[in-house]
């Protein structure tokens, strides 16, 4: 059976997951494209459904098959491939980090958030704490993470909750007025904090930080993109870590 109607209950639910409200209601999110779905399956994430066009029916034998026209209507991609997965959102109580970690303070752009998660996975920062950030499981953030979100721990919490689990872990804020990140001797374990795209790190987070680092730039450049700054700082600090 090939579904062609957008009023089908399964399809209506899948389409609703592009909205944060319904992602919270159902505790699920969407992953699109063959590569992303395959990586999601391989990572061990809890995939509850696969929706695809007839072209991919043989590759995903348990999938729900829809017409090409309907898939285009429910997809969040500009050029949909014809495969998406519905995935259970991981529910993880706040826990202490196992090594170096990230604290993201009010990061609002899903592309930035997803890219930071992608880099964190590559750099070995397994624990990521979010305070008042955009949704890490929005379609745009998932796309930008390029599968990275399947391999890291993403936690959400208030300032007090996050800093409670970070007790004893040195917090390093990235800010324009800090020490040169390329020569800063990072401690053997640390939490790197990246602030809001327009306003930087909040006063509350800054007050709890142990160190501040900056990325040296030419006078003609006012600032760097949050995701770029995070990537540079992660690798620079890891490279300068004491006792590692």
mmCIF file of C-alpha atoms in Angstrom:
data_model
loop_
_atom_site.group_PDB
_atom_site.id
_atom_site.type_symbol
_atom_site.label_atom_id
_atom_site.label_comp_id
_atom_site.label_asym_id
_atom_site.label_seq_id
_atom_site.Cartn_x
_atom_site.Cartn_y
_atom_site.Cartn_z
ATOM 1 C CA UNK A 1 0.000 0.000 0.000
ATOM 2 C CA UNK A 2 1.311 3.443 -0.954
ATOM 3 C CA UNK A 3 -0.025 6.390 1.060
ATOM 4 C CA UNK A 4 -0.935 9.465 -0.970
ATOM 5 C CA UNK A 5 -3.061 11.514 1.448
ATOM 6 C CA UNK A 6 -1.635 14.112 3.810
ATOM 7 C CA UNK A 7 -4.682 13.545 6.052
ATOM 8 C CA UNK A 8 -3.460 10.054 6.914
ATOM 9 C CA UNK A 9 -2.945 10.005 10.739
ATOM 10 C CA UNK A 10 0.628 8.713 10.488
ATOM 11 C CA UNK A 11 1.547 11.339 7.915
ATOM 12 C CA UNK A 12 -0.121 14.126 9.916
ATOM 13 C CA UNK A 13 1.950 13.198 12.940
ATOM 14 C CA UNK A 14 5.188 13.048 10.941
ATOM 15 C CA UNK A 15 4.462 16.430 9.346
ATOM 16 C CA UNK A 16 3.807 17.952 12.782
ATOM 17 C CA UNK A 17 7.326 17.061 13.969
ATOM 18 C CA UNK A 18 8.745 20.014 12.059
ATOM 19 C CA UNK A 19 7.248 22.083 14.914
ATOM 20 C CA UNK A 20 9.054 22.196 18.280
ATOM 21 C CA UNK A 21 5.737 22.024 20.147
ATOM 22 C CA UNK A 22 4.934 18.627 18.652
ATOM 23 C CA UNK A 23 8.490 17.331 18.987
ATOM 24 C CA UNK A 24 8.074 17.967 22.725
ATOM 25 C CA UNK A 25 4.572 16.458 22.778
ATOM 26 C CA UNK A 26 5.564 13.217 21.067
ATOM 27 C CA UNK A 27 9.174 13.053 22.265
ATOM 28 C CA UNK A 28 10.337 12.407 18.707
ATOM 29 C CA UNK A 29 12.212 14.169 15.930
ATOM 30 C CA UNK A 30 12.864 13.761 12.213
ATOM 31 C CA UNK A 31 16.036 12.693 10.420
ATOM 32 C CA UNK A 32 16.151 13.051 6.616
ATOM 33 C CA UNK A 33 18.304 11.711 3.751
ATOM 34 C CA UNK A 34 19.636 8.226 3.092
ATOM 35 C CA UNK A 35 23.029 8.902 4.703
ATOM 36 C CA UNK A 36 21.559 10.478 7.837
ATOM 37 C CA UNK A 37 18.939 7.759 8.308
ATOM 38 C CA UNK A 38 21.511 4.986 7.813
ATOM 39 C CA UNK A 39 23.883 6.632 10.291
ATOM 40 C CA UNK A 40 21.041 7.074 12.779
ATOM 41 C CA UNK A 41 20.194 3.382 12.520
ATOM 42 C CA UNK A 42 23.859 2.374 12.859
ATOM 43 C CA UNK A 43 24.319 4.572 15.950
ATOM 44 C CA UNK A 44 21.686 2.671 17.899
ATOM 45 C CA UNK A 45 19.201 5.531 18.183
ATOM 46 C CA UNK A 46 15.586 4.460 18.740
ATOM 47 C CA UNK A 47 14.054 4.756 15.260
ATOM 48 C CA UNK A 48 10.290 4.231 15.500
ATOM 49 C CA UNK A 49 9.331 4.627 11.822
ATOM 50 C CA UNK A 50 10.865 5.078 8.412
ATOM 51 C CA UNK A 51 8.903 6.868 5.701
ATOM 52 C CA UNK A 52 10.110 6.621 2.115
ATOM 53 C CA UNK A 53 9.099 6.696 -1.518
ATOM 54 C CA UNK A 54 8.787 3.540 -3.615
ATOM 55 C CA UNK A 55 12.369 4.061 -4.863
ATOM 56 C CA UNK A 56 13.731 3.030 -1.431
ATOM 57 C CA UNK A 57 11.170 0.367 -0.499
ATOM 58 C CA UNK A 58 13.688 -2.431 -1.074
ATOM 59 C CA UNK A 59 16.347 -0.790 1.111
ATOM 60 C CA UNK A 60 13.957 -0.269 4.036
ATOM 61 C CA UNK A 61 11.573 -3.266 4.014
ATOM 62 C CA UNK A 62 9.612 -2.175 7.114
ATOM 63 C CA UNK A 63 9.155 1.416 5.920
ATOM 64 C CA UNK A 64 5.866 3.164 5.268
ATOM 65 C CA UNK A 65 5.719 3.943 1.563
ATOM 66 C CA UNK A 66 4.333 7.258 0.312
ATOM 67 C CA UNK A 67 4.016 8.851 -3.096
ATOM 68 C CA UNK A 68 6.766 11.155 -4.326
ATOM 69 C CA UNK A 69 4.349 14.095 -4.217
ATOM 70 C CA UNK A 70 3.367 13.438 -0.602
ATOM 71 C CA UNK A 71 6.976 13.036 0.508
ATOM 72 C CA UNK A 72 7.818 16.458 -0.934
ATOM 73 C CA UNK A 73 4.918 17.942 1.047
ATOM 74 C CA UNK A 74 6.004 16.500 4.406
ATOM 75 C CA UNK A 75 9.759 16.927 3.946
ATOM 76 C CA UNK A 76 11.675 19.818 5.520
ATOM 77 C CA UNK A 77 14.447 19.564 2.909
ATOM 78 C CA UNK A 78 14.717 21.846 -0.127
ATOM 79 C CA UNK A 79 15.662 18.861 -2.296
ATOM 80 C CA UNK A 80 14.250 15.783 -0.524
ATOM 81 C CA UNK A 81 15.852 12.418 -1.244
ATOM 82 C CA UNK A 82 12.774 10.385 -0.391
ATOM 83 C CA UNK A 83 13.725 8.913 3.004
ATOM 84 C CA UNK A 84 13.090 10.094 6.547
ATOM 85 C CA UNK A 85 13.102 8.479 9.972
ATOM 86 C CA UNK A 86 11.080 9.251 13.079
ATOM 87 C CA UNK A 87 13.401 8.968 16.077
ATOM 88 C CA UNK A 88 12.782 8.982 19.833
ATOM 89 C CA UNK A 89 14.373 12.022 21.447
ATOM 90 C CA UNK A 90 16.968 10.844 23.987
ATOM 91 C CA UNK A 91 15.904 11.601 27.567
ATOM 92 C CA UNK A 92 19.061 12.123 29.594
ATOM 93 C CA UNK A 93 19.083 13.399 33.180
ATOM 94 C CA UNK A 94 21.816 15.930 33.818
ATOM 95 C CA UNK A 95 25.061 14.118 34.606
ATOM 96 C CA UNK A 96 28.650 15.091 35.272
ATOM 97 C CA UNK A 97 30.890 15.173 32.184
ATOM 98 C CA UNK A 98 33.199 12.255 31.506
ATOM 99 C CA UNK A 99 35.913 14.465 29.995
ATOM 100 C CA UNK A 100 36.101 17.833 28.278
ATOM 101 C CA UNK A 101 32.644 19.271 27.666
ATOM 102 C CA UNK A 102 30.765 22.219 26.215
ATOM 103 C CA UNK A 103 28.351 24.698 27.751
ATOM 104 C CA UNK A 104 26.266 26.601 25.208
ATOM 105 C CA UNK A 105 24.705 29.723 26.668
ATOM 106 C CA UNK A 106 21.620 30.920 24.726
ATOM 107 C CA UNK A 107 22.840 29.865 21.260
ATOM 108 C CA UNK A 108 19.825 30.640 19.088
ATOM 109 C CA UNK A 109 20.691 29.700 15.522
ATOM 110 C CA UNK A 110 19.957 26.007 14.808
ATOM 111 C CA UNK A 111 22.643 25.930 12.116
ATOM 112 C CA UNK A 112 25.221 27.136 14.624
ATOM 113 C CA UNK A 113 24.042 24.675 17.251
ATOM 114 C CA UNK A 114 24.124 21.727 14.864
ATOM 115 C CA UNK A 115 27.561 22.678 13.548
ATOM 116 C CA UNK A 116 28.936 23.006 17.089
ATOM 117 C CA UNK A 117 27.570 19.540 17.915
ATOM 118 C CA UNK A 118 29.172 18.164 14.755
ATOM 119 C CA UNK A 119 32.550 19.623 15.731
ATOM 120 C CA UNK A 120 32.201 18.519 19.355
ATOM 121 C CA UNK A 121 31.721 14.952 18.190
ATOM 122 C CA UNK A 122 34.796 15.205 15.971
ATOM 123 C CA UNK A 123 36.925 16.777 18.710
ATOM 124 C CA UNK A 124 35.860 14.309 21.403
ATOM 125 C CA UNK A 125 33.681 16.605 23.536
ATOM 126 C CA UNK A 126 31.051 14.030 24.490
ATOM 127 C CA UNK A 127 28.888 16.082 26.852
ATOM 128 C CA UNK A 128 27.093 19.242 25.734
ATOM 129 C CA UNK A 129 25.051 21.339 28.163
ATOM 130 C CA UNK A 130 22.435 23.749 26.811
ATOM 131 C CA UNK A 131 21.082 26.737 28.717
ATOM 132 C CA UNK A 132 18.166 28.501 26.965
ATOM 133 C CA UNK A 133 19.336 27.376 23.522
ATOM 134 C CA UNK A 134 17.425 26.605 20.356
ATOM 135 C CA UNK A 135 16.190 23.019 19.921
ATOM 136 C CA UNK A 136 19.051 20.614 19.191
ATOM 137 C CA UNK A 137 16.560 18.279 17.482
ATOM 138 C CA UNK A 138 15.036 20.722 15.004
ATOM 139 C CA UNK A 139 15.399 19.696 11.348
ATOM 140 C CA UNK A 140 17.957 22.437 10.658
ATOM 141 C CA UNK A 141 20.066 21.571 13.713
ATOM 142 C CA UNK A 142 19.947 17.870 12.859
ATOM 143 C CA UNK A 143 21.080 18.580 9.294
ATOM 144 C CA UNK A 144 23.928 20.806 10.478
ATOM 145 C CA UNK A 145 25.118 18.232 13.011
ATOM 146 C CA UNK A 146 25.771 15.754 10.167
ATOM 147 C CA UNK A 147 25.092 12.801 12.444
ATOM 148 C CA UNK A 148 27.114 14.205 15.343
ATOM 149 C CA UNK A 149 24.016 14.488 17.547
ATOM 150 C CA UNK A 150 23.702 10.673 17.479
ATOM 151 C CA UNK A 151 27.063 10.254 19.230
ATOM 152 C CA UNK A 152 27.136 12.906 21.970
ATOM 153 C CA UNK A 153 25.147 13.545 25.142
ATOM 154 C CA UNK A 154 22.965 16.642 24.861
ATOM 155 C CA UNK A 155 21.636 17.969 28.176
ATOM 156 C CA UNK A 156 19.270 20.858 28.854
ATOM 157 C CA UNK A 157 19.018 22.654 32.166
ATOM 158 C CA UNK A 158 18.844 25.930 34.059
ATOM 159 C CA UNK A 159 21.936 27.870 35.116
ATOM 160 C CA UNK A 160 21.754 26.413 38.631
ATOM 161 C CA UNK A 161 21.175 22.831 37.429
ATOM 162 C CA UNK A 162 24.012 22.896 34.914
ATOM 163 C CA UNK A 163 26.552 24.445 37.251
ATOM 164 C CA UNK A 164 25.606 21.951 39.947
ATOM 165 C CA UNK A 165 26.785 19.043 37.752
ATOM 166 C CA UNK A 166 29.819 21.071 36.630
ATOM 167 C CA UNK A 167 31.091 21.519 40.199
ATOM 168 C CA UNK A 168 34.831 20.941 40.252
ATOM 169 C CA UNK A 169 35.200 21.286 36.468
ATOM 170 C CA UNK A 170 37.081 24.455 35.385
ATOM 171 C CA UNK A 171 34.893 26.601 33.121
ATOM 172 C CA UNK A 172 36.596 28.474 30.270
ATOM 173 C CA UNK A 173 34.555 31.199 28.574
ATOM 174 C CA UNK A 174 35.223 32.283 25.010
ATOM 175 C CA UNK A 175 35.112 36.076 24.935
ATOM 176 C CA UNK A 176 36.757 38.942 23.062
ATOM 177 C CA UNK A 177 38.654 40.128 26.160
ATOM 178 C CA UNK A 178 40.273 36.849 27.225
ATOM 179 C CA UNK A 179 43.737 35.348 27.027
ATOM 180 C CA UNK A 180 45.021 34.110 23.679
ATOM 181 C CA UNK A 181 43.413 30.685 23.227
ATOM 182 C CA UNK A 182 46.402 29.402 21.259
ATOM 183 C CA UNK A 183 48.832 29.854 24.158
ATOM 184 C CA UNK A 184 46.461 29.302 27.078
ATOM 185 C CA UNK A 185 47.517 26.246 29.179
ATOM 186 C CA UNK A 186 44.228 24.386 29.481
ATOM 187 C CA UNK A 187 43.642 22.228 32.578
ATOM 188 C CA UNK A 188 43.433 18.436 32.316
ATOM 189 C CA UNK A 189 39.635 18.643 32.198
ATOM 190 C CA UNK A 190 37.551 21.683 31.345
ATOM 191 C CA UNK A 191 34.191 22.978 30.180
ATOM 192 C CA UNK A 192 34.303 25.413 27.252
ATOM 193 C CA UNK A 193 31.474 27.948 27.228
ATOM 194 C CA UNK A 194 30.209 29.543 24.010
ATOM 195 C CA UNK A 195 27.723 32.395 24.336
ATOM 196 C CA UNK A 196 24.872 33.888 22.377
ATOM 197 C CA UNK A 197 25.591 34.946 18.781
ATOM 198 C CA UNK A 198 24.866 38.638 19.367
ATOM 199 C CA UNK A 199 25.522 39.143 23.078
ATOM 200 C CA UNK A 200 28.161 36.604 24.006
ATOM 201 C CA UNK A 201 28.276 34.869 27.383
ATOM 202 C CA UNK A 202 25.694 36.012 29.945
ATOM 203 C CA UNK A 203 26.761 37.762 33.133
ATOM 204 C CA UNK A 204 25.548 34.795 35.189
ATOM 205 C CA UNK A 205 27.739 32.334 33.313
ATOM 206 C CA UNK A 206 30.677 34.746 33.171
ATOM 207 C CA UNK A 207 30.522 35.139 36.964
ATOM 208 C CA UNK A 208 30.901 31.373 37.402
ATOM 209 C CA UNK A 209 33.758 31.024 34.918
ATOM 210 C CA UNK A 210 37.312 30.310 35.995
ATOM 211 C CA UNK A 211 39.082 31.533 32.852
ATOM 212 C CA UNK A 212 38.386 33.583 29.730
ATOM 213 C CA UNK A 213 40.026 33.017 26.359
ATOM 214 C CA UNK A 214 39.835 34.835 23.046
ATOM 215 C CA UNK A 215 40.762 34.187 19.426
ATOM 216 C CA UNK A 216 43.213 36.804 18.113
ATOM 217 C CA UNK A 217 41.936 38.611 15.014
ATOM 218 C CA UNK A 218 42.836 41.494 12.741
ATOM 219 C CA UNK A 219 41.365 44.898 13.609
ATOM 220 C CA UNK A 220 39.254 44.731 10.472
ATOM 221 C CA UNK A 221 37.301 41.723 11.844
ATOM 222 C CA UNK A 222 34.885 42.421 14.674
ATOM 223 C CA UNK A 223 33.988 38.828 15.542
ATOM 224 C CA UNK A 224 33.677 35.264 14.284
ATOM 225 C CA UNK A 225 30.616 33.090 13.833
ATOM 226 C CA UNK A 226 29.739 31.189 17.042
ATOM 227 C CA UNK A 227 30.247 27.782 15.434
ATOM 228 C CA UNK A 228 33.613 28.817 13.966
ATOM 229 C CA UNK A 229 34.741 30.234 17.311
ATOM 230 C CA UNK A 230 33.681 27.055 19.088
ATOM 231 C CA UNK A 231 35.598 24.872 16.631
ATOM 232 C CA UNK A 232 38.813 26.895 16.922
ATOM 233 C CA UNK A 233 38.609 27.035 20.720
ATOM 234 C CA UNK A 234 37.842 23.323 21.125
ATOM 235 C CA UNK A 235 40.859 22.199 19.140
ATOM 236 C CA UNK A 236 43.213 24.889 20.475
ATOM 237 C CA UNK A 237 42.395 24.153 24.106
ATOM 238 C CA UNK A 238 42.569 20.399 23.605
ATOM 239 C CA UNK A 239 45.981 20.813 21.972
ATOM 240 C CA UNK A 240 47.251 22.867 24.949
ATOM 241 C CA UNK A 241 45.868 20.625 27.678
ATOM 242 C CA UNK A 242 48.063 19.932 30.702
ATOM 243 C CA UNK A 243 48.858 16.330 31.446
ATOM 244 C CA UNK A 244 47.149 14.978 28.330
#
